XYZ file of C-alpha atoms in Angstrom:
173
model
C -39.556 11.076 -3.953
C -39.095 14.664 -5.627
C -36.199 16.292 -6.439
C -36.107 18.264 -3.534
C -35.752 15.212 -1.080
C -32.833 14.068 -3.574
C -31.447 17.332 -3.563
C -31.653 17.907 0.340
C -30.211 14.323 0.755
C -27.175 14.681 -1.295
C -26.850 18.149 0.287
C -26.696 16.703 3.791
C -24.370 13.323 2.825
C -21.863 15.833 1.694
C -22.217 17.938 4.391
C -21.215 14.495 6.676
C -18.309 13.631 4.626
C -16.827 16.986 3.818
C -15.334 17.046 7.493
C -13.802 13.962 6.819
C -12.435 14.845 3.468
C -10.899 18.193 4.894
C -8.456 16.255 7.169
C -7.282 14.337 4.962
C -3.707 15.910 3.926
C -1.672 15.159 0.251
C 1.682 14.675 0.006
C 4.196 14.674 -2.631
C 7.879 14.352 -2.337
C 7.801 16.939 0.946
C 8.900 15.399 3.943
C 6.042 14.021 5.889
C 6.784 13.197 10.069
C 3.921 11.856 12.364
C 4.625 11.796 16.334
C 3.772 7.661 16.354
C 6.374 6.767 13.396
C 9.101 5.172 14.653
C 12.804 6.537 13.206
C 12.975 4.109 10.794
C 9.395 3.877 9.949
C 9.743 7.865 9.055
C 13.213 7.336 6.969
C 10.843 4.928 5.077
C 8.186 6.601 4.708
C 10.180 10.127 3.617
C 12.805 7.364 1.354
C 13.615 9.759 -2.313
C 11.754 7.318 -4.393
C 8.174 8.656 -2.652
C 6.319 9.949 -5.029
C 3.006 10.650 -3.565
C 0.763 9.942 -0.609
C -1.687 10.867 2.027
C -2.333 11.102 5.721
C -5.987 11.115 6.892
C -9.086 11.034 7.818
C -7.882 9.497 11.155
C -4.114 10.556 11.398
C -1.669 8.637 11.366
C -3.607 6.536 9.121
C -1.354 7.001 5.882
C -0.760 5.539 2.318
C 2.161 6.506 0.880
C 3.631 4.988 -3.095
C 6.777 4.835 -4.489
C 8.483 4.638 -7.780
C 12.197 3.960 -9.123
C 14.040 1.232 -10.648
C 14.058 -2.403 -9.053
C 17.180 -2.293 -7.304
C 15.343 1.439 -5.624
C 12.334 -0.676 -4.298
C 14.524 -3.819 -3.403
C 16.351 -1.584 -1.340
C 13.186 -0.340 0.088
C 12.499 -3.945 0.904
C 14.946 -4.125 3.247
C 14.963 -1.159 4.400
C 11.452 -1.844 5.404
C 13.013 -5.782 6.775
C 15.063 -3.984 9.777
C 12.256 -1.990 11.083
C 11.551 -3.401 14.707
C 8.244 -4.700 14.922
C 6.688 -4.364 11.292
C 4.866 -6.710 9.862
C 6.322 -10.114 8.466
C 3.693 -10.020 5.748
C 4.229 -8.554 2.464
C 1.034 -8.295 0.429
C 1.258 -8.708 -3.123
C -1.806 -7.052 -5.445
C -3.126 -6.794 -8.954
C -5.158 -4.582 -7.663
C -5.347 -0.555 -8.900
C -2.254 1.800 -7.464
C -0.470 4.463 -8.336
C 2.784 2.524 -7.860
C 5.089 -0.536 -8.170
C 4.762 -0.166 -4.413
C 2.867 1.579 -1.330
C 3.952 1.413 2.490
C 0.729 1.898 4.889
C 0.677 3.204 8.266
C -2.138 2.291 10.728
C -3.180 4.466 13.708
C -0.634 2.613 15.727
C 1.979 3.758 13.461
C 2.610 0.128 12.212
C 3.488 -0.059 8.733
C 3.000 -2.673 5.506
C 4.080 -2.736 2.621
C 2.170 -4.137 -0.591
C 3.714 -4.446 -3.746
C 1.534 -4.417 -6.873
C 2.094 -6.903 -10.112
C 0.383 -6.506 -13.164
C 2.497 -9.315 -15.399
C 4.886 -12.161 -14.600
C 7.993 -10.152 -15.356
C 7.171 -8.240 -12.514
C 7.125 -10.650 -9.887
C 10.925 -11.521 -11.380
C 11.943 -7.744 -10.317
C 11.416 -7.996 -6.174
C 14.081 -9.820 -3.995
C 11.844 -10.762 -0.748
C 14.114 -10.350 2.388
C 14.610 -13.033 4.222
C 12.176 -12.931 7.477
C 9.337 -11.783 5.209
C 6.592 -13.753 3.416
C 4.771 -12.456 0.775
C 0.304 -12.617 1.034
C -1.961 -12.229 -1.573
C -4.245 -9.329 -1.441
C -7.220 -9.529 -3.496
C -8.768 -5.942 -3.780
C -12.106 -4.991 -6.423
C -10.603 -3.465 -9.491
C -7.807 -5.806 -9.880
C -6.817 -6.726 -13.682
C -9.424 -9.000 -15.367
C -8.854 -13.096 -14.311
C -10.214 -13.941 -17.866
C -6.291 -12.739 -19.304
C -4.161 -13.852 -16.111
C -3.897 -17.577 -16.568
C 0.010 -16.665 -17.001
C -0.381 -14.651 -14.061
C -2.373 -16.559 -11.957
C 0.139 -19.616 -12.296
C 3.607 -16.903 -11.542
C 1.645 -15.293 -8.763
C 0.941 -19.160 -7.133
C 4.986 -19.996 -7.472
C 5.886 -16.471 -5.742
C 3.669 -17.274 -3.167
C 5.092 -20.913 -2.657
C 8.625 -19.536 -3.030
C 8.031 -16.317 -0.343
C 5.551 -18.319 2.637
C 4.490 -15.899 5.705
C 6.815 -17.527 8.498
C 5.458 -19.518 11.283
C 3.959 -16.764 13.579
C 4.604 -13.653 11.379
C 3.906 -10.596 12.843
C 0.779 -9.748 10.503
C 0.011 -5.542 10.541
C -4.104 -4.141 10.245
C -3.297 -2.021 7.366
């Protein structure tokens, strides 16, 4: 192959995704309302300690991350615990984000909420509401399990100590 073909194929995969990447819209502290958020789902998503997010390709898919000291995201906790129909599941990652903690909104406009960990003295920071368990979500780019013996062992308790209730509502996202 020359580097004409190369050229011409790169040429035409961006001309694919470039649609794609054009509806996707950034967010920062702005409020942000879609028509298939629920009230509470938007006072969530549009909560102070919103840093960034994004809406797109296929709105109201949305990603949204948040910031602030632990008694800020506890509170988001339960905010997020009296929304009507969410999910039961929290999902706890090591994986890369921008924040302590990210709510997700699928097409439906049902939202999750994963919380991200990166040492033991972070799983001591969140106060699970009661009515929610707390998942694992294991994601590529999460830190490296050679270091996160420590970790591995915290993240197994807060699991144990935060179970997904008998027929938890779980959420796409």
């Amino acid at each position: 192959m020359n580097r004409k073909h190369v050229a011409l194929g790169c040429l035409g995969l961006w001309l694919s995704i470039s649609p794609l990447i054009a509806l996707v819209t950034e967010h920062k502290k702005e409020p942000v309302h879609v028509s298939s958020w629920s009230e509470p789902v938007d006072q969530l998503i549009n909560h102070p300690a919103r840093f960034e997010g994004r809406v797109g390709p296929f709105a109201p898919q949305a990603e949204f991350q948040y910031d602030g000291s632990p008694e800020v995201l506890n509170g988001l906790l339960a905010q997020y615990a009296k929304i009507p129909g969410r999910s039961s599941v929290i999902y706890l990652t090591t994986g890369p984000m921008t924040g302590p903690l990210a709510a997700h909104s699928d097409i439906s406009g049902k939202i999750s909420i994963w919380i991200r960990v990166t040492g033991v003295e972070d799983l001591k920071t969140w106060k699970i509401p009661a009515g929610l368990g707390v998942e694992r979500l294991d994601v590529p780019g999460g830190l490296p399990h050679l270091h996160r013996s420590a970790l591995e062992e915290a993240i197994g308790r807060f699991l144990r100590d935060h179970p997904v209730p008998p027929g938890a509502k779980d959420s796409p996202s």
